[in-house]
Coordinates of C-alpha atoms and ligand atoms in Angstrom, one line a residue:
X636 CA 18.6 -10.4 4.3
X637 CA 16.7 -7.3 5.3
X638 CA 16.4 -8.2 8.9
X639 CA 20.1 -9.0 9.1
X640 CA 21.0 -5.5 7.8
X641 CA 18.8 -4.0 10.4
X642 CA 20.4 -6.1 13.1
X643 CA 23.8 -4.8 12.0
X644 CA 22.7 -1.2 12.3
X645 CA 21.3 -1.9 15.7
X646 CA 24.6 -3.3 16.8
X647 CA 26.8 -0.7 15.0
X648 CA 24.9 2.5 15.7
X649 CA 22.7 1.9 18.8
X650 CA 22.5 5.5 19.7
X651 CA 21.3 6.8 16.4
X652 CA 17.6 7.6 16.0
X653 CA 15.8 5.0 13.9
X654 CA 12.2 6.1 14.1
X655 CA 10.4 8.9 15.7
X656 CA 6.7 9.7 15.6
X657 CA 6.3 13.5 15.4
X658 CA 6.1 15.1 18.8
X659 CA 6.9 11.8 20.5
X660 CA 10.1 10.5 22.0
X661 CA 12.6 9.0 19.5
X662 CA 13.5 5.4 19.3
X663 CA 17.1 4.7 18.6
X664 CA 18.4 1.6 16.7
X665 CA 19.5 0.1 20.1
X666 CA 16.0 0.7 21.6
X667 CA 14.4 -0.6 18.4
X668 CA 16.3 -3.8 18.7
X669 CA 15.3 -4.3 22.4
X670 CA 11.6 -3.5 21.7
X671 CA 11.5 -5.9 18.8
X672 CA 13.3 -8.6 20.7
X673 CA 10.9 -8.2 23.6
X674 CA 7.9 -8.3 21.3
X675 CA 9.3 -11.4 19.6
X676 CA 9.7 -13.1 22.9
X677 CA 6.2 -12.0 23.8
X678 CA 4.8 -13.6 20.6
X679 CA 6.8 -16.8 21.3
X680 CA 5.3 -16.9 24.8
X681 CA 1.9 -16.9 23.2
X682 CA 2.8 -20.0 21.3
X683 CA 3.2 -18.3 17.9
X684 CA 5.1 -20.6 15.6
X685 CA 6.9 -20.1 12.3
X686 CA 4.3 -19.6 9.5
X687 CA 1.5 -18.5 11.9
X688 CA -0.5 -15.5 10.7
X689 CA -0.3 -12.5 13.1
X690 CA -2.8 -9.9 12.1
X691 CA -2.6 -6.3 13.1
X692 CA -5.4 -3.7 12.7
X693 CA -4.0 -0.7 14.4
X694 CA -3.4 2.9 13.5
X695 CA 0.1 3.9 12.4
X696 CA 2.0 3.6 15.6
X697 CA 5.2 2.2 17.3
X698 CA 3.5 -1.1 18.4
X699 CA 2.5 -1.7 14.7
X700 CA 6.1 -1.5 13.7
X701 CA 7.3 -3.7 16.5
X702 CA 4.7 -6.4 15.7
X703 CA 5.7 -6.3 12.1
X704 CA 9.4 -6.7 12.7
X705 CA 8.9 -9.1 15.6
X706 CA 6.6 -11.4 13.6
X707 CA 9.1 -11.4 10.7
X708 CA 12.0 -12.1 13.0
X709 CA 10.4 -15.3 14.4
X710 CA 9.3 -16.4 10.9
X711 CA 5.6 -15.8 11.5
X712 CA 3.6 -14.1 8.8
X713 CA 2.7 -10.5 9.4
X714 CA -0.8 -9.5 8.2
X715 CA -1.3 -5.7 8.3
X716 CA -4.9 -4.6 7.9
X717 CA -6.3 -1.1 7.1
X718 CA -7.8 0.3 10.3
X719 CA -10.6 1.6 8.0
X720 CA -11.9 -2.0 7.2
X721 CA -15.4 -2.5 8.7
X722 CA -16.2 -5.7 10.5
X723 CA -17.5 -7.5 7.4
X724 CA -14.2 -7.1 5.6
X725 CA -12.1 -7.8 8.8
X726 CA -14.0 -11.0 9.3
X727 CA -13.2 -12.1 5.8
X728 CA -9.5 -11.4 6.1
X729 CA -9.2 -13.1 9.5
X730 CA -11.1 -16.2 8.3
X731 CA -9.4 -16.5 5.0
X732 CA -5.9 -16.1 6.5
X733 CA -6.9 -18.3 9.5
X734 CA -4.9 -15.8 11.6
X735 CA -4.2 -17.1 15.1
X736 CA -3.6 -13.8 16.8
X737 CA -5.0 -10.3 16.2
X738 CA -3.7 -7.0 17.6
X739 CA -6.5 -4.5 17.4
X740 CA -7.6 -1.0 18.5
X741 CA -9.2 -1.1 21.9
X742 CA -12.0 1.2 20.6
X743 CA -13.1 -1.6 18.4
X744 CA -13.4 -4.2 21.1
X745 CA -17.2 -4.6 21.2
X746 CA -17.5 -5.0 17.4
X747 CA -14.5 -7.4 17.2
X748 CA -15.8 -9.5 20.2
X749 CA -19.1 -9.8 18.3
X750 CA -17.4 -11.4 15.2
X751 CA -14.8 -13.5 17.1
X752 CA -17.2 -16.3 17.6
X753 CA -17.3 -16.8 13.8
X754 CA -13.6 -17.2 13.7
X755 CA -12.6 -20.5 15.2
X756 CA -8.9 -20.2 14.2
X757 CA -8.5 -16.9 15.9
X758 CA -7.2 -18.0 19.3
X759 CA -6.6 -14.6 20.8
X760 CA -7.2 -10.9 20.2
X761 CA -5.2 -8.4 22.1
X762 CA -6.6 -4.9 22.3
X763 CA -4.5 -1.9 22.8
X764 CA -4.6 1.8 22.7
X765 CA -1.9 2.6 20.1
X766 CA -0.9 5.7 22.1
X767 CA -0.2 3.7 25.2
X768 CA 3.3 2.6 26.2
X769 CA 3.7 -0.9 24.7
X770 CA 7.3 -1.2 25.9
X771 CA 6.1 -1.1 29.6
X772 CA 3.7 -4.0 28.9
X773 CA 6.5 -6.2 27.6
X774 CA 9.2 -5.0 30.1
X775 CA 9.3 -8.5 31.6
X776 CA 10.1 -10.2 28.3
X777 CA 13.8 -10.8 27.7
X778 CA 15.6 -8.2 25.5
X779 CA 17.7 -10.9 23.9
X780 CA 16.8 -12.7 20.7
X781 CA 15.7 -16.3 21.5
X782 CA 14.9 -17.5 18.0
X783 CA 17.1 -17.9 15.0
X784 CA 16.7 -15.2 12.3
X785 CA 15.0 -16.4 9.2
X786 CA 17.5 -17.7 6.7
X787 CA 15.3 -19.2 4.0
X788 CA 14.6 -16.5 1.4
X789 CA 11.4 -18.4 0.4
X790 CA 9.9 -18.1 3.9
X791 CA 6.9 -15.8 3.9
X792 CA 7.4 -12.6 5.8
X793 CA 4.1 -11.0 5.3
X794 CA 0.8 -11.3 3.6
X795 CA -1.0 -8.3 2.0
X796 CA -4.5 -8.6 0.7
X797 CA -5.2 -7.4 -2.8
X798 CA -8.6 -7.4 -4.5
X799 CA -9.2 -9.1 -7.8
X800 CA -11.5 -8.8 -10.7
X801 CA -13.3 -12.0 -10.3
X802 CA -12.7 -13.1 -6.8
X803 CA -12.7 -12.0 -3.2
X804 CA -9.5 -10.3 -2.0
X805 CA -6.4 -12.6 -2.1
X806 CA -3.5 -12.7 0.3
X807 CA -0.3 -12.0 -1.6
X808 CA 2.6 -13.8 0.1
X809 CA 5.7 -11.7 0.3
X810 CA 8.9 -13.6 1.3
X811 CA 12.0 -12.5 3.1
X812 CA 13.8 -13.0 -0.2
X813 CA 11.3 -10.6 -1.9
X814 CA 11.8 -7.9 0.7
X815 CA 15.6 -8.3 0.6
X816 CA 15.7 -8.1 -3.2
X817 CA 13.4 -5.1 -3.4
X818 CA 15.1 -3.1 -0.8
X819 CA 18.6 -3.8 -2.2
X820 CA 17.6 -2.6 -5.6
X821 CA 15.9 0.5 -4.3
X822 CA 18.9 1.2 -2.1
X823 CA 21.1 1.1 -5.2
X824 CA 18.8 3.0 -7.5
X825 CA 17.9 5.8 -5.1
X826 CA 21.2 6.1 -3.4
X827 CA 19.8 5.6 0.2
X828 CA 22.4 6.9 2.7
X829 CA 22.9 6.5 6.4
X830 CA 22.5 10.3 6.9
X831 CA 19.1 10.4 5.1
X832 CA 16.2 11.8 7.0
X833 CA 12.8 10.5 5.7
X834 CA 9.6 12.3 6.3
X835 CA 7.2 9.4 6.4
X836 CA 3.6 10.4 5.9
X837 CA 2.2 7.2 4.2
X838 CA 0.0 4.5 5.8
X839 CA 2.1 1.5 6.8
X840 CA -0.3 -1.3 6.0
X841 CA 0.8 -1.2 2.3
X842 CA 3.9 -1.9 0.3
X843 CA 4.5 1.8 -0.3
X844 CA 4.6 3.0 3.3
X845 CA 5.9 -0.2 4.9
X846 CA 8.5 -1.5 2.4
X847 CA 9.5 1.3 0.1
X848 CA 9.6 4.0 2.7
X849 CA 10.1 2.4 6.2
X850 CA 12.2 -0.5 5.2
X851 CA 14.1 1.8 2.9
X852 CA 15.1 4.0 5.7
X853 CA 15.9 1.2 8.2
X854 CA 17.9 -0.7 5.7
X855 CA 20.1 2.4 5.1
X856 CA 20.5 2.9 8.8
X857 CA 18.8 6.3 8.3
X858 CA 16.2 8.1 10.4
X859 CA 12.4 8.1 9.7
X860 CA 10.2 10.7 11.2
X861 CA 6.6 9.5 11.0
X862 CA 3.3 11.4 10.8
X863 CA 0.5 9.2 12.1
X864 CA -1.7 10.6 9.3
X865 CA -1.0 12.8 6.3
X866 CA -1.7 16.5 7.1
X867 CA -0.6 18.7 4.2
X868 CA 0.0 21.8 6.2
X869 CA 2.1 20.0 8.8
X870 CA 4.0 18.1 6.0
X871 CA 4.8 21.3 4.2
X872 CA 6.0 23.0 7.3
X873 CA 8.3 20.0 8.2
X874 CA 9.6 19.8 4.6
X875 CA 10.5 23.5 4.7
X876 CA 12.4 23.0 8.0
X877 CA 15.3 21.7 5.9
X878 CA 15.7 18.6 8.2
X879 CA 14.6 16.1 5.6
X880 CA 16.3 14.6 2.5
X881 CA 13.7 12.1 1.4
X882 CA 9.9 12.2 1.1
X883 CA 7.5 9.8 -0.6
X884 CA 3.8 10.2 -1.5
X885 CA 0.9 9.3 -3.7
X886 CA -0.2 11.8 -6.2
X887 CA -3.2 12.9 -4.0
X888 CA -0.7 13.9 -1.3
X889 CA 1.5 15.8 -3.7
X890 CA -1.6 17.5 -5.2
X891 CA -2.6 18.7 -1.7
X892 CA 0.9 20.1 -1.0
X893 CA 0.9 21.8 -4.4
X894 CA -2.6 23.3 -3.9
X895 CA -1.7 24.4 -0.4
X896 CA 1.3 26.3 -1.7
X897 CA -1.0 28.2 -4.1
X898 CA 0.9 31.1 -5.7
X899 CA 3.6 30.9 -3.2
X900 CA 7.0 29.7 -4.4
X901 CA 9.2 27.4 -2.1
X902 CA 12.6 26.0 -2.6
X903 CA 12.8 22.3 -1.7
X904 CA 15.7 21.7 -4.0
X905 CA 17.9 20.8 -1.0
X906 CA 15.9 17.5 -0.8
X907 CA 17.7 14.6 -2.4
X908 CA 14.6 12.6 -3.3
X909 CA 10.8 13.2 -3.5
X910 CA 9.0 10.2 -5.1
X911 CA 5.5 9.6 -6.3
X912 CA 3.8 6.3 -6.8
X913 CA 0.8 4.0 -6.4
X914 CA -1.0 5.9 -9.1
X915 CA -0.1 7.8 -12.3
X916 CA 1.4 11.2 -11.7
X917 CA -0.6 13.7 -13.8
X918 CA 1.6 15.9 -16.1
X919 CA 0.2 19.2 -14.7
X920 CA 1.3 18.1 -11.2
X921 CA 4.8 17.1 -12.4
X922 CA 5.3 20.6 -13.9
X923 CA 3.4 22.4 -11.2
X924 CA 5.6 20.9 -8.5
X925 CA 8.7 21.8 -10.4
X926 CA 7.6 25.4 -10.6
X927 CA 6.3 25.7 -7.0
X928 CA 8.9 23.6 -5.1
X929 CA 11.9 23.5 -7.5
X930 CA 11.7 19.8 -7.3
X931 CA 11.4 17.2 -10.1
X932 CA 9.2 14.4 -8.7
X933 CA 10.6 11.0 -9.3
X934 CA 7.9 8.7 -10.5
X935 CA 8.1 4.9 -10.0
X936 CA 5.9 1.9 -10.6
X937 CA 5.2 -1.0 -8.3
X938 CA 2.4 -3.2 -7.0
X939 CA 1.7 -5.2 -3.9
X940 CA 2.7 -8.5 -5.6
X941 CA 6.1 -7.2 -6.5
X942 CA 7.1 -4.2 -4.6
X943 CA 8.9 -1.8 -6.9
X944 CA 9.6 -2.6 -10.5
X945 CA 10.4 0.5 -12.5
X946 CA 11.7 3.8 -11.5
X947 CA 12.9 7.1 -13.0
X948 CA 16.6 7.5 -12.2
X949 CA 17.9 9.4 -9.3
X950 CA 20.5 11.2 -11.4
X951 CA 19.5 10.9 -15.0
X952 CA 16.4 12.3 -16.7
X953 CA 13.1 12.1 -14.7
X954 CA 10.8 11.9 -17.6
X955 CA 7.3 13.3 -17.3
X956 CA 4.6 10.7 -17.9
X957 CA 7.1 7.9 -17.7
X958 CA 7.9 5.4 -14.9
X959 CA 11.5 5.0 -16.1
X960 CA 13.5 1.9 -16.7
X961 CA 13.5 -1.4 -14.7
X962 CA 15.2 -1.2 -11.3
X963 CA 18.4 -3.2 -10.8
X964 CA 17.6 -6.9 -10.7
X965 CA 14.2 -6.5 -12.3
X966 CA 13.3 -7.7 -15.8
X967 CA 10.4 -6.2 -17.6
X968 CA 8.8 -6.8 -21.0
X969 CA 5.8 -5.7 -23.0
X970 CA 3.8 -8.5 -24.6
X971 CA 0.8 -8.8 -26.9
X972 CA -2.0 -9.5 -24.4
X973 CA -3.5 -12.3 -26.5
X974 CA -0.5 -14.2 -27.7
X975 CA 1.9 -13.1 -24.9
X976 CA 4.7 -12.7 -27.3
X977 CA 7.1 -9.8 -26.8
X978 CA 6.3 -6.6 -28.7
X979 CA 8.7 -4.2 -30.3
X980 CA 9.5 -0.8 -28.7
X981 CA 6.8 1.9 -28.7
X982 CA 4.0 -0.7 -29.1
X983 CA 1.4 -0.9 -26.3
X984 CA 0.9 -4.3 -24.6
X985 CA 0.8 -5.8 -21.1
X986 CA 3.7 -5.1 -18.8
X987 CA 5.2 -8.3 -17.4
X988 CA 7.8 -8.6 -14.7
X989 CA 10.3 -11.1 -13.4
X990 CA 12.8 -11.0 -10.6
X991 CA 13.7 -12.1 -7.1
X992 CA 11.3 -9.4 -5.8
X993 CA 8.2 -11.0 -7.3
X994 CA 5.8 -12.6 -4.7
X995 CA 5.5 -16.4 -4.3
X996 CA 1.8 -16.7 -4.7
X997 CA -1.7 -16.1 -3.2
X998 CA -2.5 -17.7 0.1
X999 CA -4.4 -20.9 -0.4
X1000 CA -5.2 -20.1 -4.0
X1001 CA -3.0 -22.2 -6.3
X1002 CA -5.3 -21.6 -9.2
X1003 CA -5.1 -17.8 -8.9
X1004 CA -1.4 -18.1 -8.4
X1005 CA -1.0 -20.1 -11.6
X1006 CA -3.1 -17.6 -13.5
X1007 CA -0.9 -14.7 -12.3
X1008 CA 2.2 -16.1 -14.1
X1009 CA 3.0 -17.1 -17.7
X1010 CA 4.3 -20.6 -18.2
X1011 CA 7.8 -19.3 -18.3
X1012 CA 7.5 -17.4 -15.0
X1013 CA 6.6 -13.8 -15.9
X1014 CA 4.1 -12.0 -13.7
X1015 CA 1.1 -10.7 -15.6
X1016 CA 0.6 -7.2 -14.0
X1017 CA -2.6 -6.4 -15.8
X1018 CA -1.2 -3.0 -16.6
X1019 CA -0.7 -1.8 -20.1
X1020 CA 2.3 0.1 -21.3
X1021 CA 5.1 0.6 -23.8
X1022 CA 8.9 0.6 -23.7
X1023 CA 10.6 3.5 -25.4
X1024 CA 13.8 2.7 -27.4
X1025 CA 16.0 4.1 -24.6
X1026 CA 14.5 1.7 -22.0
X1027 CA 12.0 4.0 -20.3
X1028 CA 8.5 2.6 -19.8
X1029 CA 5.3 4.5 -20.0
X1030 CA 2.0 3.1 -18.6
X1031 CA -1.0 3.4 -20.9
X1032 CA -3.9 2.2 -18.8
X1033 CA -5.0 -0.8 -16.9
X1034 CA -6.7 -3.9 -17.8
X1035 CA -9.8 -5.0 -15.8
X1036 CA -11.6 -1.7 -15.0
X1037 CA -9.4 -1.2 -11.9
X1038 CA -10.1 2.1 -10.2
X1039 CA -7.3 3.9 -8.2
X1040 CA -8.4 6.5 -5.8
X1041 CA -5.9 8.4 -3.6
X1042 CA -3.3 5.7 -4.3
X1043 CA -5.6 2.8 -3.3
X1044 CA -6.9 0.1 -5.6
X1045 CA -10.6 -0.5 -5.9
X1046 CA -12.0 -3.4 -8.0
X1047 CA -15.5 -2.7 -9.2
X1048 CA -16.8 -6.3 -8.7
X1049 CA -16.3 -6.0 -4.9
X1050 CA -18.3 -2.8 -4.8
X1051 CA -20.9 -4.2 -7.1
X1052 CA -21.3 -7.2 -4.9
X1053 CA -22.0 -4.9 -1.9
X1054 CA -24.5 -2.8 -3.9
X1055 CA -26.4 -5.9 -5.0
X1056 CA -27.1 -6.8 -1.4
X1057 CA -29.3 -3.7 -1.2
X1058 CA -33.0 -4.6 -1.6
X1059 CA -33.7 -1.6 -3.9
X1060 CA -30.9 -2.4 -6.4
X1061 CA -31.9 -4.5 -9.4
X1062 CA -28.6 -4.1 -11.3
X1063 CA -25.5 -2.0 -10.9
X1064 CA -22.1 -1.1 -12.5
X1065 CA -19.2 0.6 -10.8
X1066 CA -16.8 2.9 -12.6
X1067 CA -14.0 5.3 -11.8
X1068 CA -14.5 8.9 -12.9
X1069 CA -11.5 11.2 -13.2
X1070 CA -11.0 13.5 -10.2
X1071 CA -8.4 16.2 -9.7
X1072 CA -7.7 15.4 -6.1
X1073 CA -8.1 11.7 -5.9
X1074 CA -7.1 10.6 -9.5
X1075 CA -10.4 8.8 -9.7
X1076 CA -13.6 8.6 -7.7
X1077 CA -15.8 5.6 -7.3
X1078 CA -19.1 6.1 -9.0
X1079 CA -22.0 3.6 -9.1
X1080 CA -24.7 3.4 -11.7
X1081 CA -27.8 1.7 -10.3
X1082 CA -31.0 0.4 -11.9
X1083 CA -33.6 0.4 -9.1
X1084 CA -35.9 -2.4 -8.6
X1085 CA -39.4 -1.9 -9.8
X1086 CA -41.3 0.3 -7.5
X1087 CA -38.3 1.1 -5.3
X1088 CA -37.2 4.6 -4.8
X1089 CA -33.7 4.3 -3.5
X1090 CA -31.8 7.2 -2.0
X1091 CA -28.2 8.0 -2.9
X1092 CA -27.0 8.8 0.6
X1093 CA -28.6 5.7 2.0
X1094 CA -27.0 3.5 -0.7
X1095 CA -23.6 5.1 0.0
X1096 CA -24.0 4.5 3.7
X1097 CA -25.1 0.9 3.0
X1098 CA -21.9 0.3 1.1
X1099 CA -19.8 1.8 3.9
X1100 CA -21.1 -0.8 6.4
X1101 CA -19.6 -3.5 4.2
X1102 CA -16.6 -1.8 2.7
X1103 CA -13.8 0.5 3.7
X1104 CA -14.7 4.1 3.1
X1105 CA -12.4 4.5 0.2
X1106 CA -14.2 1.7 -1.7
X1107 CA -17.7 3.0 -1.2
X1108 CA -19.2 5.0 -4.1
X1109 CA -18.9 8.8 -3.7
X1110 CA -21.8 9.2 -6.2
X1111 CA -24.7 7.1 -7.2
X1112 CA -26.5 7.7 -10.4
X1113 CA -29.9 6.0 -11.0
X1114 CA -30.4 4.9 -14.6
X1115 CA -33.0 2.9 -16.6
X1116 CA -30.5 0.8 -18.5
X1117 CA -26.8 0.3 -19.1
X1118 CA -25.0 0.5 -22.4
X1119 CA -24.4 -3.1 -23.4
X1120 CA -22.7 -4.9 -26.3
X1121 CA -24.3 -7.5 -28.5
X1122 CA -23.6 -10.2 -25.8
X1123 CA -25.3 -8.1 -23.1
X1124 CA -22.1 -7.2 -21.4
X1125 CA -22.1 -3.8 -19.8
X1126 CA -19.8 -1.4 -21.7
X1127 CA -18.1 0.5 -18.9
X1128 CA -16.2 2.8 -21.3
X1129 CA -19.5 4.1 -22.6
X1130 CA -20.9 4.4 -19.1
X1131 CA -17.8 6.5 -18.2
X1132 CA -18.5 8.8 -21.1
X1133 CA -22.0 9.5 -20.0
X1134 CA -21.6 9.5 -16.2
X1135 CA -18.3 11.2 -15.6
X1136 CA -18.6 15.0 -15.6
Ligands
LIG2053 C1 -9.5 8.5 2.5 N1 -10.7 8.5 1.9 C2 -10.6 8.1 0.7 C3 -9.2 7.8 0.5 N2 -8.6 8.0 1.6 N3 -11.5 8.0 -0.3 C4 -11.1 7.6 -1.5 N4 -9.8 7.2 -1.7 C5 -8.9 7.3 -0.8 N5 -7.6 6.9 -1.0 C6 -12.0 9.0 2.5 C7 -12.0 9.2 3.9 O1 -12.4 8.0 4.5 C8 -12.9 10.3 4.2 O2 -14.2 9.9 4.1 C9 -12.7 11.2 2.9 O3 -12.1 10.3 2.0 C10 -11.8 12.3 3.1 O4 -10.8 12.0 3.9 P1 -9.5 12.9 4.1 O5 -9.3 13.1 5.5 O6 -9.5 14.0 3.2 O7 -8.4 11.8 3.5 P2 -7.1 11.4 4.2 O8 -7.4 10.7 5.4 O9 -6.3 12.7 4.3 O10 -6.5 10.4 3.1 C11 -6.1 10.8 1.9 C12 -4.7 10.2 1.6 C13 -4.9 8.7 1.9 C14 -4.3 10.5 0.2 C15 -3.7 10.7 2.6 O11 -5.9 8.1 1.1 C16 -3.6 7.9 1.7 O12 -2.8 7.9 2.6 N6 -3.4 7.3 0.5 C17 -2.2 6.5 0.3 C18 -2.6 5.1 0.0 C19 -1.3 4.3 -0.2 O13 -0.4 4.2 0.7 N7 -1.3 3.5 -1.2 C20 -0.2 2.6 -1.5 C21 -0.7 1.3 -1.9 S1 0.7 0.2 -2.3 P3 -15.4 10.6 5.0 O14 -16.5 10.6 4.0 O15 -15.6 9.6 6.1 O16 -14.9 11.9 5.4 C22 0.8 0.3 -4.0 C23 2.0 -0.2 -4.6 C24 2.8 1.0 -5.1 O17 -0.1 0.8 -4.6 O18 3.3 1.0 -6.2 O19 2.9 1.9 -4.3

């Protein structure tokens, strides 16, 4: 399993640097093992049991990584939360998961204390300054491992919230077996090596930054250098330093690097692997990157519920506009969305996925879990695509009006629900409008209540109190009516035609 491989590296190469935040002291594999063991023992001393949810809402930092690995090591369920979530969302995630323990940013203490009384299952919140020295706080805890490593592949390792079209966000349960299967297939497909150096600039509360990037490097026994946040100028300077062999990003990050380069030409061809994912890679960026950086981006396709599914090859053709063939151990098929029967090559249908990497279900939602799978066990991704005769897959849109902005998923109903709470809003519809930098931007069309004169900025601010900033509309357009079909259902495609510039 993933944790066993990591333990082997800790034993076999204790002096090698495992992780290092930029401009901070490095952490060797030996030191990582000690810090994770101590943190595990600290969690055990708080009474954390296998299966308990341990929530963490902290910036990208060493303690975040220690809490993650320690929780997984003692068979607790790690629940990472975007630091950008406002209290309304945080309260929902903590209540829904019935987390027993929360690690949070000290700067948020007053706000979190104010919601804690609504959360009877949350026994304790520990506040820390992520920059402070966590190791010294757990120095009294034993550096030996006192609990058996998880051996059941079906044991949940972490829980990641994903939004849905019709419901509140659901906690996707990712097992140790899922993580192990995923990382093994990425290791094989991308040729991870012990001497790889990863420049890690992604957030670590998602599958992309946590599993694909961080686990990828740790599983290989390689070194990850982490930026706390993405800064294009710093990332470019580091990439040009020739220290790194691997870099991963979402298209918005690659777009910023490409734009920063401007007319300048750079040679990053010494890098083994630069990947793009979490949203479609636009063709102009694929070609622009090639010209500017002498690098062919490797596009791959995944989702929270599965980790990685499809990937362009490391050595073969990295095809523009395509997400490549299935990764080792992954089965994919294209089906007619209505009948769910497989379609021939080149025909567009729903992408369905099977494999040991596919999640086990949604926390406390057996109905939603059942709906996610076909009777014969294929995961319904909700993404549309086709298979080319040579096995490469191409995505052709998404079902369910999903918006992706800067690599983050936004489901319109969640934003619409927030908007409807505003007293001046009679009706609303949320859409994604194409945007060069972000892929899409969240735009709201609002019919004001009779007599109300709502103000765009105020409505955006109102949404931000309830939703993370990336979900809040960037633009609000006031309209008299919505385009609707004969049944009165809002036609979002028409709305996009009229509202997107
Ligand atoms: C930040 N903002 C966003 C946003 N990120 N708005 C829309 N969409 C986003 N993704 C807001 C900020 O709150 C800020 O608001 C304003 O935009 C400008 O901020 P910024 O400083 O320019 O943005 P920055 O912090 O640099 O963030 C941009 C980014 C970040 C691209 C680096 O969004 C990011 O790290 N994205 C990666 C997301 C990711 O890891 N996805 C993987 C999901 S897993 P204001 O108004 O307050 O200034 C998955 C599976 C898979 O999907 O296959 O990978």
